Short mmCIF file of C-alpha atoms in Angstrom, two decimals:
data_model
loop_
_atom_site.label_atom_id
_atom_site.label_comp_id
_atom_site.label_asym_id
_atom_site.label_seq_id
_atom_site.Cartn_x
_atom_site.Cartn_y
_atom_site.Cartn_z
CA MET A 1204 -12.17 36.16 16.93
CA ASP A 1205 -10.73 34.10 19.78
CA THR A 1206 -11.92 34.55 23.36
CA ALA A 1207 -9.06 36.74 24.54
CA GLU A 1208 -9.58 39.10 21.61
CA MET A 1209 -13.33 39.16 22.30
CA TYR A 1210 -12.61 40.48 25.80
CA ARG A 1211 -10.03 42.97 24.54
CA ARG A 1212 -12.52 44.23 21.98
CA PHE A 1213 -15.17 44.56 24.68
CA ALA A 1214 -12.73 46.69 26.67
CA ARG A 1215 -11.67 48.74 23.66
CA GLN A 1216 -14.96 49.39 21.88
CA GLU A 1217 -17.85 48.81 24.27
CA VAL A 1218 -16.95 49.86 27.81
CA ARG A 1219 -14.07 52.28 27.30
CA GLY A 1220 -15.04 55.63 28.75
CA LEU A 1221 -18.31 54.19 30.06
CA SER A 1222 -17.21 51.73 32.75
CA PRO A 1223 -13.52 52.02 33.70
CA ALA A 1224 -13.87 49.04 36.05
CA TYR A 1225 -15.14 46.77 33.30
CA GLU A 1226 -12.47 48.02 30.90
CA GLU A 1227 -9.75 46.94 33.33
CA VAL A 1228 -11.48 43.69 34.25
CA ALA A 1229 -12.02 42.66 30.62
CA ARG A 1230 -8.34 43.23 29.85
CA ALA A 1231 -7.38 41.23 32.92
CA VAL A 1232 -9.57 38.32 31.82
CA ALA A 1233 -8.00 38.40 28.35
CA ALA A 1234 -4.52 38.27 29.90
CA GLY A 1235 -5.28 35.18 32.03
CA PRO A 1236 -4.77 31.96 30.04
CA GLU A 1237 -6.26 29.72 32.76
CA LEU A 1238 -9.54 31.61 32.86
CA VAL A 1239 -9.65 31.99 29.07
CA GLY A 1240 -9.22 28.23 28.81
CA LEU A 1241 -12.20 27.67 31.11
CA ILE A 1242 -14.31 30.16 29.16
CA ASP A 1243 -13.44 28.25 25.99
CA THR A 1244 -15.15 25.15 27.42
CA LEU A 1245 -18.47 27.02 27.30
CA PRO A 1246 -20.71 26.99 24.21
CA PRO A 1247 -19.65 29.86 21.92
CA ALA A 1248 -22.79 31.90 22.64
CA LYS A 1249 -22.04 31.74 26.37
CA ARG A 1250 -18.50 33.16 26.22
CA GLN A 1251 -19.53 36.80 25.92
CA PRO A 1252 -17.96 39.21 28.43
CA ASN A 1253 -21.16 40.77 29.72
CA LEU A 1254 -22.61 37.36 30.58
CA LEU A 1255 -19.53 36.15 32.45
CA LEU A 1256 -19.12 39.38 34.41
CA ALA A 1257 -22.82 39.65 35.25
CA ALA A 1258 -22.82 36.06 36.47
CA ALA A 1259 -19.82 36.81 38.68
CA GLY A 1260 -21.64 39.78 40.18
CA PHE A 1261 -24.82 37.72 40.63
CA LEU A 1262 -22.82 35.24 42.75
CA GLY A 1263 -21.22 38.01 44.81
CA GLY A 1264 -17.88 38.03 43.01
CA PRO A 1265 -15.61 41.10 42.66
CA ARG A 1266 -16.65 41.91 39.11
CA ASP A 1267 -15.27 45.48 39.41
CA ASP A 1268 -11.81 44.42 40.67
CA ALA A 1269 -9.36 43.55 37.89
CA ALA A 1270 -6.76 42.23 40.35
CA ARG A 1271 -9.13 39.77 42.04
CA LEU A 1272 -11.78 38.83 39.49
CA PRO A 1273 -9.82 36.34 37.31
CA ARG A 1274 -8.65 34.32 40.32
CA TRP A 1275 -12.14 34.41 41.83
CA CYS A 1276 -13.63 33.06 38.60
CA VAL A 1277 -11.19 30.17 38.49
CA ARG A 1278 -11.84 29.25 42.15
CA HIS A 1279 -15.63 29.41 41.75
CA TRP A 1280 -15.79 28.08 38.22
CA ASP A 1281 -18.36 25.33 38.80
CA ALA A 1282 -20.94 27.72 40.28
CA LEU A 1283 -20.06 30.40 37.74
CA ARG A 1284 -20.40 27.98 34.85
CA GLU A 1285 -23.82 26.85 36.09
CA THR A 1286 -25.03 30.44 36.37
CA ILE A 1287 -23.77 31.27 32.88
CA LEU A 1288 -25.45 28.24 31.37
CA THR A 1289 -28.80 28.95 33.05
CA HIS A 1290 -28.96 32.69 32.35
CA ARG A 1291 -28.98 34.90 29.29
CA THR A 1292 -27.67 38.34 28.46
CA GLN A 1293 -30.98 40.17 28.60
CA THR A 1294 -29.91 43.75 29.10
CA ASN A 1295 -33.17 45.67 29.15
CA GLU A 1296 -32.03 49.23 28.52
CA ALA A 1297 -34.93 51.65 28.43
CA GLY A 1298 -32.49 54.32 27.22
CA ARG A 1299 -32.64 52.76 23.76
CA CYS A 1300 -36.12 54.26 23.45
CA ALA A 1301 -34.35 57.60 22.90
CA SER A 1302 -32.90 56.14 19.68
CA LEU A 1303 -36.26 54.71 18.64
CA LEU A 1304 -38.52 57.64 19.50
CA PRO A 1305 -37.93 59.78 16.35
CA VAL A 1306 -38.60 56.72 14.18
CA LEU A 1307 -41.73 55.62 16.03
CA ALA A 1308 -43.15 59.15 16.16
CA SER A 1309 -42.80 59.47 12.37
CA LEU A 1310 -45.14 56.53 11.67
CA PRO A 1311 -48.91 56.76 11.20
CA GLN A 1312 -50.53 56.74 14.63
CA PRO A 1313 -51.69 54.95 16.72
CA LEU A 1314 -49.11 52.18 17.10
CA ALA A 1315 -49.25 48.53 18.10
CA LEU A 1316 -45.76 47.56 19.25
CA ILE A 1317 -44.23 44.09 19.15
CA GLU A 1318 -40.69 43.70 20.44
CA ALA A 1319 -38.56 40.72 19.47
CA GLY A 1320 -36.17 39.77 22.24
CA ALA A 1321 -38.15 41.80 24.76
CA SER A 1322 -36.50 40.61 27.99
CA ALA A 1323 -38.72 42.28 30.63
CA GLY A 1324 -40.42 44.47 28.03
CA LEU A 1325 -39.13 47.80 29.34
CA CYS A 1326 -38.62 49.15 25.81
CA LEU A 1327 -42.29 48.55 25.06
CA TYR A 1328 -43.18 51.80 26.84
CA PRO A 1329 -41.71 54.60 24.68
CA ASP A 1330 -44.84 56.64 25.36
CA ARG A 1331 -44.37 56.49 29.15
CA TYR A 1332 -40.85 57.92 29.41
CA ARG A 1333 -39.71 61.54 29.40
CA TYR A 1334 -36.95 62.50 26.96
CA ARG A 1335 -34.37 65.25 26.94
CA TYR A 1336 -32.47 65.75 23.68
CA ASP A 1337 -29.62 68.22 24.20
CA ASP A 1338 -31.10 71.52 25.42
CA LEU A 1339 -34.43 71.13 23.64
CA PRO A 1340 -37.71 71.22 25.59
CA PRO A 1341 -38.38 67.82 27.16
CA VAL A 1342 -40.72 65.41 25.40
CA GLY A 1343 -43.11 63.07 27.13
CA PRO A 1344 -45.15 62.94 30.32
CA ALA A 1345 -43.86 65.09 33.16
CA ASP A 1346 -44.50 62.24 35.60
CA GLY A 1347 -42.61 59.66 33.54
CA PRO A 1348 -40.76 57.07 35.64
CA VAL A 1349 -37.38 58.08 34.22
CA VAL A 1350 -35.87 60.82 32.09
CA LEU A 1351 -33.88 59.58 29.10
CA THR A 1352 -31.14 61.97 28.01
CA CYS A 1353 -29.57 61.83 24.56
CA ARG A 1354 -26.89 63.87 22.80
CA THR A 1355 -27.66 64.49 19.14
CA ASN A 1356 -25.78 65.34 15.99
CA GLY A 1357 -27.23 66.15 12.59
CA ARG A 1358 -30.84 66.89 11.78
CA VAL A 1359 -32.50 64.55 14.26
CA PRO A 1360 -36.30 64.91 13.85
CA VAL A 1361 -37.00 65.21 17.57
CA PRO A 1362 -40.78 64.92 17.91
CA GLU A 1363 -42.92 67.32 19.92
CA ARG A 1364 -44.83 64.49 21.58
CA VAL A 1365 -44.46 60.80 22.25
CA PRO A 1366 -46.24 58.30 19.97
CA GLU A 1367 -49.68 56.97 20.79
CA VAL A 1368 -49.38 53.30 21.71
CA VAL A 1369 -52.65 51.37 21.93
CA TRP A 1370 -51.22 47.84 22.27
CA ARG A 1371 -47.86 46.35 23.19
CA ALA A 1372 -46.49 42.83 23.29
CA GLY A 1373 -43.11 41.12 23.32
CA VAL A 1374 -41.58 37.74 22.59
CA ASP A 1375 -38.50 36.28 24.20
CA LEU A 1376 -36.95 32.84 24.63
CA ASP A 1377 -36.96 33.44 28.37
CA PRO A 1378 -39.12 36.45 29.30
CA VAL A 1379 -38.23 38.31 32.49
CA ASP A 1380 -41.04 39.00 34.95
CA VAL A 1381 -40.28 42.34 36.61
CA ARG A 1382 -42.49 41.27 39.51
CA ASP A 1383 -39.88 38.60 40.33
CA ASP A 1384 -37.24 40.16 42.61
CA GLU A 1385 -34.57 37.60 41.72
CA ALA A 1386 -35.15 38.08 38.00
CA LEU A 1387 -34.87 41.82 38.45
CA ARG A 1388 -31.62 41.35 40.39
CA TRP A 1389 -30.22 39.53 37.36
CA LEU A 1390 -31.13 42.49 35.13
CA GLU A 1391 -29.39 44.80 37.60
CA CYS A 1392 -26.23 42.67 37.39
CA LEU A 1393 -26.18 43.24 33.64
CA VAL A 1394 -25.67 46.97 34.23
CA TRP A 1395 -21.98 47.85 34.12
CA PRO A 1396 -20.21 48.95 37.32
CA GLY A 1397 -20.11 52.71 37.80
CA GLN A 1398 -23.20 53.34 35.68
CA ASP A 1399 -25.47 54.41 38.50
CA ASP A 1400 -27.69 56.38 36.11
CA ARG A 1401 -28.44 53.23 34.10
CA LEU A 1402 -29.18 51.31 37.29
CA GLU A 1403 -31.63 53.93 38.50
CA ARG A 1404 -33.20 54.02 35.04
CA LEU A 1405 -33.72 50.27 35.13
CA ARG A 1406 -35.27 50.39 38.58
CA GLY A 1407 -37.58 53.27 37.69
CA ALA A 1408 -38.75 51.59 34.48
CA ALA A 1409 -39.25 48.29 36.31
CA ARG A 1410 -41.40 49.95 38.99
CA MET A 1411 -43.60 51.39 36.24
CA ALA A 1412 -43.84 48.05 34.41
CA ARG A 1413 -44.79 46.24 37.63
CA GLU A 1414 -47.94 48.37 37.79
CA ASP A 1415 -48.88 47.57 34.17
CA PRO A 1416 -46.99 44.42 33.08
CA PRO A 1417 -46.63 43.94 29.33
CA LEU A 1418 -47.88 40.95 27.39
CA LEU A 1419 -44.80 38.75 27.00
CA VAL A 1420 -44.83 35.50 25.03
CA ARG A 1421 -42.23 32.79 25.56
CA GLY A 1422 -40.82 31.43 22.34
CA ASP A 1423 -38.75 31.94 19.22
CA ALA A 1424 -39.51 35.31 17.65
CA THR A 1425 -39.50 33.98 14.10
CA GLU A 1426 -42.17 31.43 14.99
CA ALA A 1427 -44.23 33.64 17.32
CA LEU A 1428 -44.40 36.86 15.30
CA PRO A 1429 -47.16 35.90 12.81
CA GLU A 1430 -49.61 35.07 15.61
CA LEU A 1431 -48.73 38.22 17.58
CA VAL A 1432 -49.20 40.38 14.51
CA ALA A 1433 -52.61 38.80 13.96
CA ARG A 1434 -53.58 39.72 17.55
CA ALA A 1435 -52.76 43.41 17.13
CA PRO A 1436 -55.80 45.73 17.02
CA ARG A 1437 -57.10 46.81 13.64
CA GLY A 1438 -56.58 50.42 12.70
CA ALA A 1439 -53.15 50.60 14.35
CA THR A 1440 -49.78 50.65 12.61
CA VAL A 1441 -48.15 47.40 13.69
CA VAL A 1442 -44.45 47.87 14.40
CA VAL A 1443 -42.03 45.00 14.95
CA PHE A 1444 -38.86 46.30 16.56
CA HIS A 1445 -35.73 44.95 18.21
CA SER A 1446 -32.48 46.17 19.75
CA ALA A 1447 -29.28 44.20 20.32
CA VAL A 1448 -30.98 40.88 19.59
CA LEU A 1449 -29.24 39.68 16.44
CA PRO A 1450 -25.84 38.94 18.06
CA TYR A 1451 -27.54 35.92 19.63
CA LEU A 1452 -28.65 34.47 16.29
CA ASP A 1453 -26.42 32.69 13.82
CA ALA A 1454 -26.49 33.84 10.21
CA GLU A 1455 -29.13 31.32 9.16
CA ALA A 1456 -31.47 32.14 12.05
CA ARG A 1457 -30.96 35.86 11.44
CA ASP A 1458 -31.89 35.52 7.79
CA ARG A 1459 -35.03 33.55 8.69
CA PHE A 1460 -36.03 36.22 11.18
CA VAL A 1461 -35.54 39.04 8.68
CA ALA A 1462 -37.44 37.16 5.98
CA THR A 1463 -40.33 36.56 8.38
CA VAL A 1464 -40.58 40.21 9.40
CA LYS A 1465 -40.49 41.35 5.78
CA SER A 1466 -43.32 38.96 4.91
CA LEU A 1467 -45.67 40.42 7.54
CA PRO A 1468 -47.93 43.50 7.20
CA VAL A 1469 -45.82 45.54 9.63
CA ARG A 1470 -43.29 48.34 9.79
CA TRP A 1471 -39.89 47.04 10.81
CA VAL A 1472 -37.69 49.10 13.14
CA SER A 1473 -34.26 47.64 13.88
CA ASN A 1474 -31.62 49.02 16.22
CA GLU A 1475 -28.66 46.69 16.01
CA GLY A 1476 -24.89 46.84 16.13
CA SER A 1477 -23.46 47.72 12.75
CA PRO A 1478 -22.24 44.24 11.64
CA ARG A 1479 -25.51 42.47 12.46
CA LEU A 1480 -27.58 43.46 9.42
CA PRO A 1481 -25.21 43.49 6.43
CA ALA A 1482 -27.92 44.74 4.06
CA VAL A 1483 -28.48 47.78 6.28
CA LEU A 1484 -24.77 48.38 6.69
CA ALA A 1485 -24.29 48.27 2.92
CA ARG A 1486 -26.69 51.23 2.49
CA LEU A 1487 -24.62 53.57 4.66
CA ALA A 1488 -23.23 56.55 2.76
CA ARG A 1489 -20.58 57.37 5.38
CA PRO A 1490 -18.09 55.27 7.35
CA LEU A 1491 -18.84 54.09 10.86
CA PRO A 1492 -16.83 55.45 13.79
CA GLU A 1493 -13.80 53.29 14.50
CA ASP A 1494 -13.36 54.20 18.16
CA ARG A 1495 -16.79 53.25 19.51
CA LEU A 1496 -19.56 50.75 18.97
CA ALA A 1497 -22.40 52.18 16.91
CA PHE A 1498 -25.94 50.89 16.47
CA LEU A 1499 -27.90 51.58 13.30
CA PRO A 1500 -31.55 52.56 13.83
CA ALA A 1501 -33.31 51.63 10.59
CA LEU A 1502 -36.84 51.62 9.20
CA ASP A 1503 -37.83 48.79 6.87
CA GLY A 1504 -34.15 48.06 6.26
CA GLU A 1505 -33.12 51.63 5.49
CA PRO A 1506 -30.57 53.10 7.94
CA LEU A 1507 -31.66 56.41 9.43
CA ALA A 1508 -29.07 57.11 12.09
CA MET A 1509 -26.13 55.93 14.12
CA ALA A 1510 -26.71 55.59 17.84
CA GLY A 1511 -25.07 54.70 21.11
CA PRO A 1512 -25.75 51.15 22.31
CA HIS A 1513 -27.74 52.47 25.28
CA GLY A 1514 -29.36 55.45 23.54
CA GLU A 1515 -26.85 57.91 24.96
CA TRP A 1516 -26.20 59.60 21.60
CA LEU A 1517 -27.94 59.78 18.23
CA GLU A 1518 -26.53 61.00 14.92
CA TRP A 1519 -28.99 61.40 12.04
CA LEU A 1520 -27.70 60.42 8.62
CA ALA A 1521 -29.88 62.56 6.33
#
């Protein structure tokens, strides 16, 4: 799709009903040919709405003001372009653990977790958070740094306890150190305006991770995974998982990544937007919702559920 349509789609399918400010701003960007023309000078992977709008917020721009933002971007384009080119969309949404928890809890325990595209590694702590699924009794430690709430539909196998994690590691092209205040400020700018609960969740998870930082390796996941898997402790079920990573890989790189994971002695848990793993999408027995973006939590390539991009809802397929 062209750039203007990318921003209209972002408004229509991703932020509608979740961030009214971003919905209006994205439509305003799409309607401004001068700004769209500037965005088109960026490499294709750098044209994404969340990256542009986060960069504007990082520089102090009015990212929640549809009337002012397009003009501000044009006036400050050089600085904005530099920020876009030197940063990545590394949304580290701990809420996605609510989508992953039923899958992880179903595997033989204990677990050794390896996250591809880990950002700051906040999703490497599914055993540290507290979960509330609908009106069911909460799951997880009472003193967890945040409470993750999730609406469910279908026969979601909500576990009675969190999984036992004995080792955790992540790989990222540019890992985020939560002990770095400026790096954490960038993660905060990736949270959409008006989503104060997500912002507080990020801050709570980051405070916890600062006390016990995860092992994060800089590099390409496809190349780094074999060595990380070899470092995992014996006797643990090694799980390679990822969420919202595949949009940043082209088809060839995605296929190499999937082939690598399948060749390793691991369980593979994916949580990606529906178009990103065609083989998983092809196994769905029911159509995807047309009015909202759905992720597909899957185990070893078999889809188990549909989920909200930030773990806000979970619909089991079986």
